[in-house]
Coordinates of C-alpha atoms and ligand atoms in Angstrom, one line a residue:
M2 CA 4.1 2.2 -20.0
L3 CA 5.4 5.3 -18.2
T4 CA 7.0 4.8 -14.7
I5 CA 7.1 7.5 -12.1
Y6 CA 10.0 7.1 -9.7
S7 CA 11.9 9.0 -7.0
D8 CA 15.4 8.3 -5.6
S9 CA 14.1 9.7 -2.3
H10 CA 12.8 6.2 -1.5
R11 CA 16.3 5.4 -0.3
L12 CA 15.9 7.7 2.7
Q13 CA 13.6 5.0 4.2
H14 CA 15.9 2.3 5.3
G15 CA 14.9 0.8 8.7
R16 CA 17.5 -1.3 10.5
S17 CA 15.2 -3.9 12.1
E18 CA 11.7 -5.0 12.6
L19 CA 10.2 -7.3 15.2
I20 CA 9.2 -10.5 13.4
D21 CA 8.6 -14.0 14.7
G22 CA 9.5 -12.8 18.2
T23 CA 12.9 -11.4 17.4
L24 CA 14.4 -8.3 15.9
K25 CA 15.4 -9.1 12.3
P26 CA 16.8 -6.9 9.5
C27 CA 13.9 -5.2 7.7
F28 CA 12.4 -7.0 4.7
E29 CA 11.2 -3.7 3.2
T30 CA 14.6 -2.4 1.8
P31 CA 15.7 0.1 -0.8
S32 CA 17.0 -2.8 -2.9
R33 CA 13.4 -3.7 -3.7
A34 CA 12.8 -0.5 -5.6
D35 CA 16.3 -0.7 -7.2
M36 CA 15.5 -4.1 -8.6
V37 CA 12.1 -3.0 -9.9
L38 CA 13.6 0.1 -11.6
A39 CA 16.4 -2.0 -13.1
A40 CA 13.8 -4.4 -14.6
V41 CA 11.7 -1.5 -15.9
R42 CA 14.8 -0.3 -17.8
Q43 CA 16.2 -3.6 -18.8
R44 CA 12.8 -4.8 -20.2
D45 CA 12.3 -1.4 -21.9
L46 CA 8.9 -0.9 -20.3
G47 CA 8.9 2.8 -21.2
D48 CA 10.1 6.2 -20.0
V49 CA 10.9 6.9 -16.3
A50 CA 9.9 10.3 -15.0
H51 CA 10.5 12.0 -11.7
P52 CA 7.6 13.2 -9.6
R53 CA 6.6 16.8 -9.0
R54 CA 5.8 18.0 -5.5
H55 CA 2.1 18.2 -4.5
G56 CA 2.4 19.4 -0.9
L57 CA 0.4 18.1 2.0
E58 CA -3.1 18.9 0.8
P59 CA -3.7 15.7 -1.2
I60 CA -2.3 13.7 1.7
L61 CA -4.7 15.4 4.1
R62 CA -7.6 14.5 1.9
V63 CA -7.3 10.9 3.2
H64 CA -5.1 11.1 6.4
D65 CA -5.9 12.7 9.7
E66 CA -4.0 15.9 10.4
G67 CA -2.8 14.9 13.8
Y68 CA -1.3 11.7 12.3
V69 CA 0.4 13.7 9.5
R70 CA 1.8 16.2 11.9
F71 CA 3.1 13.3 14.1
L72 CA 5.0 11.8 11.2
E73 CA 6.4 15.2 10.3
T74 CA 7.9 15.8 13.7
A75 CA 8.4 12.3 15.1
W76 CA 12.1 11.8 14.2
Q77 CA 13.2 15.2 15.4
R78 CA 11.4 14.7 18.7
W79 CA 12.7 11.1 19.0
S80 CA 16.3 12.1 18.4
E81 CA 16.0 15.1 20.8
M82 CA 15.6 12.3 23.5
G83 CA 19.2 11.3 22.5
R84 CA 18.0 8.3 20.5
D85 CA 19.7 7.7 17.1
Y86 CA 18.1 4.3 16.5
D87 CA 14.8 3.6 14.7
A88 CA 11.7 4.8 16.4
L89 CA 9.5 1.7 17.1
P90 CA 6.5 1.5 19.5
K91 CA 6.6 -0.7 22.6
M92 CA 2.9 -1.0 23.4
W93 CA -0.5 -0.2 21.9
Q94 CA -3.6 1.6 23.0
I95 CA -5.4 -1.7 23.4
R96 CA -9.0 -2.4 24.5
R97 CA -10.2 -0.4 27.5
L98 CA -7.1 1.8 27.6
R99 CA -7.8 5.5 27.1
E100 CA -8.1 6.7 23.6
A101 CA -6.7 10.1 24.3
V102 CA -3.8 11.2 22.0
P103 CA -0.6 11.2 24.3
E104 CA 1.4 14.4 24.4
H105 CA 4.8 12.7 24.4
V106 CA 6.4 11.4 21.2
E107 CA 6.8 7.9 22.8
G108 CA 3.1 7.7 23.5
Q109 CA 2.2 9.2 20.1
L110 CA 4.4 6.6 18.4
C111 CA 2.3 3.9 20.1
Y112 CA -1.0 5.7 19.3
Y113 CA -0.3 6.2 15.6
S114 CA 1.3 2.8 14.9
M115 CA -0.4 -0.6 14.1
D116 CA 2.7 -2.7 14.6
C117 CA 6.4 -2.6 15.4
G118 CA 7.6 -3.5 11.9
T119 CA 7.4 0.0 10.6
P120 CA 10.5 1.9 11.8
I121 CA 10.4 5.7 11.7
T122 CA 13.9 6.9 10.7
A123 CA 15.6 10.2 9.9
G124 CA 14.5 10.0 6.3
T125 CA 11.0 8.5 6.7
W126 CA 9.1 11.8 6.3
Q127 CA 10.9 12.8 3.1
A128 CA 10.7 9.3 1.7
A129 CA 7.0 8.9 2.5
T130 CA 6.0 12.3 1.1
A131 CA 8.0 11.6 -2.0
S132 CA 6.2 8.3 -2.4
S133 CA 2.9 10.0 -2.3
D134 CA 4.2 12.6 -4.8
V135 CA 5.1 9.6 -7.1
A136 CA 1.5 8.4 -6.9
L137 CA 0.0 11.9 -7.4
T138 CA 2.3 12.6 -10.4
A139 CA 1.0 9.3 -11.9
V140 CA -2.5 10.7 -11.4
D141 CA -1.5 13.9 -13.2
R142 CA -0.3 11.8 -16.2
L143 CA -3.4 9.6 -16.2
I144 CA -5.6 12.7 -16.2
G145 CA -3.4 14.0 -18.9
G146 CA -4.2 11.1 -21.2
E147 CA -2.0 8.1 -20.3
R148 CA -4.0 4.9 -20.5
A149 CA -1.9 3.2 -17.8
I150 CA 0.9 4.2 -15.6
F151 CA 3.2 2.7 -13.0
A152 CA 3.9 4.5 -9.7
L153 CA 7.0 2.9 -8.3
T154 CA 6.0 3.8 -4.8
R155 CA 8.3 3.1 -1.9
P156 CA 7.6 3.1 1.1
P157 CA 4.4 1.2 0.2
G158 CA 1.0 2.4 1.5
H159 CA -1.9 0.0 1.7
H160 CA -1.6 -0.8 5.4
A161 CA -1.6 3.0 6.3
A162 CA -5.1 4.0 7.5
R163 CA -6.5 7.4 8.1
D164 CA -4.5 7.8 11.3
Y165 CA -2.0 5.1 11.7
C166 CA 1.1 3.6 10.0
G167 CA 2.0 -0.1 9.8
G168 CA 3.1 -2.9 7.6
Y169 CA 6.0 -0.8 6.3
C170 CA 3.4 1.9 5.2
F171 CA 3.1 5.5 6.2
F172 CA 1.0 7.3 3.6
N173 CA -1.6 5.3 1.7
N174 CA -0.3 6.0 -1.9
A175 CA -3.2 4.1 -3.6
A176 CA -5.9 5.8 -1.5
I177 CA -4.3 9.2 -2.1
A178 CA -4.3 8.5 -5.8
A179 CA -7.9 7.3 -5.8
Q180 CA -9.0 10.4 -3.9
A181 CA -7.0 12.6 -6.3
L182 CA -8.8 10.9 -9.2
R183 CA -12.1 11.7 -7.6
D184 CA -11.1 15.3 -7.0
R185 CA -10.1 15.6 -10.6
G186 CA -13.4 14.4 -12.0
A187 CA -13.7 10.6 -11.9
H188 CA -17.1 9.8 -10.4
R189 CA -16.4 6.2 -9.5
V190 CA -12.9 4.8 -8.8
A191 CA -12.1 1.2 -8.0
V192 CA -9.1 0.2 -5.9
L193 CA -8.1 -3.4 -6.4
D194 CA -5.5 -4.8 -3.9
V195 CA -3.7 -7.9 -5.2
D196 CA -0.9 -7.9 -2.5
Y197 CA -0.7 -11.0 -0.3
H198 CA -1.8 -9.0 2.7
H199 CA -5.2 -7.3 3.2
G200 CA -5.1 -3.6 2.5
N201 CA -6.6 -2.7 5.9
G202 CA -5.6 0.9 5.5
T203 CA -7.3 1.4 2.2
Q204 CA -10.4 -0.3 3.5
D205 CA -10.4 1.9 6.5
I206 CA -10.2 5.1 4.4
F207 CA -13.1 4.3 2.1
Y208 CA -15.2 2.0 4.2
H209 CA -18.1 4.4 4.5
R210 CA -18.1 5.6 0.9
S211 CA -19.9 4.4 -2.3
D212 CA -17.7 6.5 -4.7
V213 CA -14.6 4.3 -4.2
L214 CA -15.0 0.6 -4.5
F215 CA -12.4 -1.4 -2.6
L216 CA -11.6 -5.0 -3.3
S217 CA -8.8 -7.1 -1.8
I218 CA -7.6 -10.7 -2.5
H219 CA -5.3 -11.8 0.3
G220 CA -4.1 -14.4 2.8
D221 CA -6.9 -15.3 5.3
P222 CA -6.6 -13.0 8.3
R223 CA -7.4 -15.9 10.5
T224 CA -3.7 -16.9 10.1
E225 CA -2.1 -14.0 8.1
Y226 CA -1.2 -10.4 8.9
P227 CA -2.9 -8.0 9.5
F228 CA -5.1 -10.6 11.4
F229 CA -7.7 -8.1 12.6
L230 CA -9.3 -7.0 9.2
G231 CA -9.9 -8.5 5.8
F232 CA -12.7 -11.0 6.5
A233 CA -15.3 -11.7 3.8
D234 CA -18.2 -10.3 5.9
E235 CA -16.7 -6.7 5.8
K236 CA -18.9 -5.2 3.1
G237 CA -18.8 -1.5 4.0
E238 CA -20.9 0.6 6.3
G239 CA -23.6 3.2 5.9
E240 CA -23.2 4.8 2.4
G241 CA -20.4 2.4 1.8
L242 CA -22.4 -0.8 2.4
G243 CA -21.9 -3.1 -0.7
Y244 CA -18.8 -1.2 -1.8
N245 CA -16.1 -3.3 0.0
F246 CA -15.2 -6.8 -1.1
N247 CA -12.7 -9.0 0.7
F248 CA -11.5 -12.3 -0.9
P249 CA -9.6 -14.0 1.9
L250 CA -7.8 -17.2 0.7
A251 CA -6.2 -19.9 2.9
A252 CA -2.5 -19.7 3.1
G253 CA -1.1 -22.1 0.5
S254 CA -4.0 -21.7 -1.9
C255 CA -3.3 -22.8 -5.4
V256 CA -2.9 -20.4 -8.4
S257 CA -6.3 -21.3 -10.0
T258 CA -8.1 -20.5 -6.7
W259 CA -6.3 -17.1 -6.7
F260 CA -7.3 -16.3 -10.3
F261 CA -10.9 -17.4 -9.6
A262 CA -11.0 -14.8 -6.8
L263 CA -9.5 -12.2 -9.3
D264 CA -12.2 -12.9 -11.8
C265 CA -14.9 -12.4 -9.1
A266 CA -13.3 -9.1 -8.2
L267 CA -13.0 -8.0 -11.8
E268 CA -16.7 -8.8 -12.3
Q269 CA -17.6 -6.5 -9.3
I270 CA -15.5 -3.7 -10.8
A271 CA -17.3 -3.9 -14.1
R272 CA -20.6 -4.0 -12.3
F273 CA -19.7 -0.9 -10.3
G274 CA -19.1 1.0 -13.5
A275 CA -15.6 2.3 -12.5
E276 CA -14.2 5.1 -14.6
A277 CA -10.6 4.5 -13.3
L278 CA -8.7 1.7 -11.6
V279 CA -6.0 1.9 -9.0
V280 CA -4.1 -1.4 -8.4
S281 CA -2.3 -1.9 -5.2
L282 CA 0.3 -4.1 -6.8
G283 CA 2.1 -6.2 -4.3
V284 CA 3.9 -9.2 -5.7
D285 CA 4.4 -11.0 -2.4
T286 CA 1.9 -13.5 -3.8
F287 CA 5.0 -15.0 -5.5
E288 CA 5.7 -18.6 -4.6
G289 CA 9.2 -17.7 -3.4
D290 CA 8.2 -14.8 -1.1
P291 CA 10.0 -15.1 2.3
I292 CA 7.1 -13.8 4.4
S293 CA 4.0 -14.9 2.4
R294 CA 2.3 -18.2 1.5
F295 CA 0.7 -18.1 -2.0
Q296 CA 2.0 -19.9 -5.1
L297 CA 2.0 -17.5 -8.1
G298 CA 5.0 -18.2 -10.4
T299 CA 6.7 -15.5 -12.3
P300 CA 4.8 -16.3 -15.5
D301 CA 1.5 -15.9 -13.6
F302 CA 2.1 -12.2 -13.2
V303 CA 1.8 -11.8 -17.0
T304 CA -1.7 -13.4 -16.8
L305 CA -2.6 -11.1 -14.0
G306 CA -1.7 -8.0 -16.1
A307 CA -3.6 -9.4 -19.1
R308 CA -6.8 -10.0 -16.9
L309 CA -6.6 -6.4 -15.5
A310 CA -6.3 -5.0 -19.1
G311 CA -9.6 -6.7 -19.9
L312 CA -11.4 -4.0 -17.9
K313 CA -10.3 -1.5 -20.5
L314 CA -10.0 1.2 -17.8
P315 CA -7.4 4.0 -17.2
T316 CA -5.2 2.2 -14.7
L317 CA -2.7 3.3 -12.1
F318 CA -0.4 0.7 -10.6
C319 CA 1.1 1.5 -7.1
L320 CA 3.8 -0.8 -5.9
E321 CA 3.1 -2.4 -2.5
G322 CA 4.8 -5.5 -1.1
G323 CA 7.1 -8.2 -2.5
Y324 CA 10.2 -9.3 -0.6
A325 CA 11.9 -11.9 -2.9
V326 CA 14.3 -9.3 -4.1
G327 CA 15.9 -11.3 -6.9
P328 CA 12.7 -12.0 -8.9
I329 CA 10.8 -8.8 -7.8
G330 CA 11.7 -6.9 -10.9
D331 CA 10.5 -9.5 -13.3
N332 CA 7.4 -10.2 -11.3
V333 CA 6.4 -6.6 -11.3
V334 CA 7.3 -5.9 -14.9
N335 CA 5.5 -9.0 -16.0
V336 CA 2.2 -7.6 -14.7
L337 CA 2.8 -4.3 -16.5
A338 CA 4.0 -5.9 -19.7
G339 CA 1.1 -8.4 -19.6
F340 CA -1.3 -5.4 -19.2
E341 CA 0.3 -3.5 -22.1
A342 CA 0.2 -6.6 -24.4
R343 CA -3.6 -6.7 -24.0
S344 CA -4.3 -3.0 -24.1
Ligands
6XA409 N1 5.8 -7.3 9.6 C1 4.6 -8.1 9.4 C2 4.2 -8.3 8.0 C3 4.1 -7.0 7.2 C4 3.5 -7.2 5.9 C5 3.9 -6.2 4.9 C6 3.3 -6.4 3.5 O1 3.8 -6.9 2.6 N2 2.1 -5.9 3.4 O2 1.5 -6.0 2.1
ZN410 ZN1 2.1 -7.7 1.4

């Protein structure tokens, strides 16, 4: 399987995030992508290609222009205030506060952020645009005839909504890829999110649409991040009603429960008649993940890949979460190798 990868991911290296009430070193680090790339090479998964630039147009197909322009200028405006540390919000536009977009960068940082775990740094813009170029180059190759392709995207994307960043995500790589597939002729595209956390951003982007089916298996938002989206009763709205499926599972759920939910999701994808599949591949479902609470073992990721291959669809994998850095490479490549073995 071909991998698309860019070294520009290193430019995103936040110093800290607020977690469990204190500032801790970021879990989302460059070493994650380094370990995945090393495993891709070591396990001889296939060639590794660099992305080509696609500009902002495909990003603006799913993200609000004001948000994109904020990300483009945030660091420069932040550092002009004499600040050389990560840009993190310190409050939110919560219920009954005005929804006007603030003028000042400090206010916009709060308006366009979902949490304070997603530091904007000097290299964020370049890293995030490169990550979307990785996903878009994967689309180019899929349209060009590849049956399956791995977009080694970092920073990840599935928490990034139309107009806000969060959960270490700035641009929603999977949503940008799904929209590009639609724009390039696929009539129905399914996005399956197997990360531990609900893909609130991807749901937000496609919630009112029937041409992109969104499905997510994740830790129950009653106890797990992102807390405020990802419930089973969220089925889409308007045109999109019936085209959104959430499978929240209790923290600590066993592997067989997880795979039962996967089989239910795969059945919906087949029923939808998808012509292409985008997988938000987070491996923080791993039993040893430091911030998540499912129990998949490294061998289970081979089974996951094999089940996905059963759909017999052109498939684009976008890397999302996974913070057990030692095993991340084998966990990710197991999915891809498991997929290939059944293709
Ligand atoms: N800082 C709070 C937890 C962020 C979760 C990030 C993730 O793995 N999302 O899939
Ligand atoms: Zn996650």
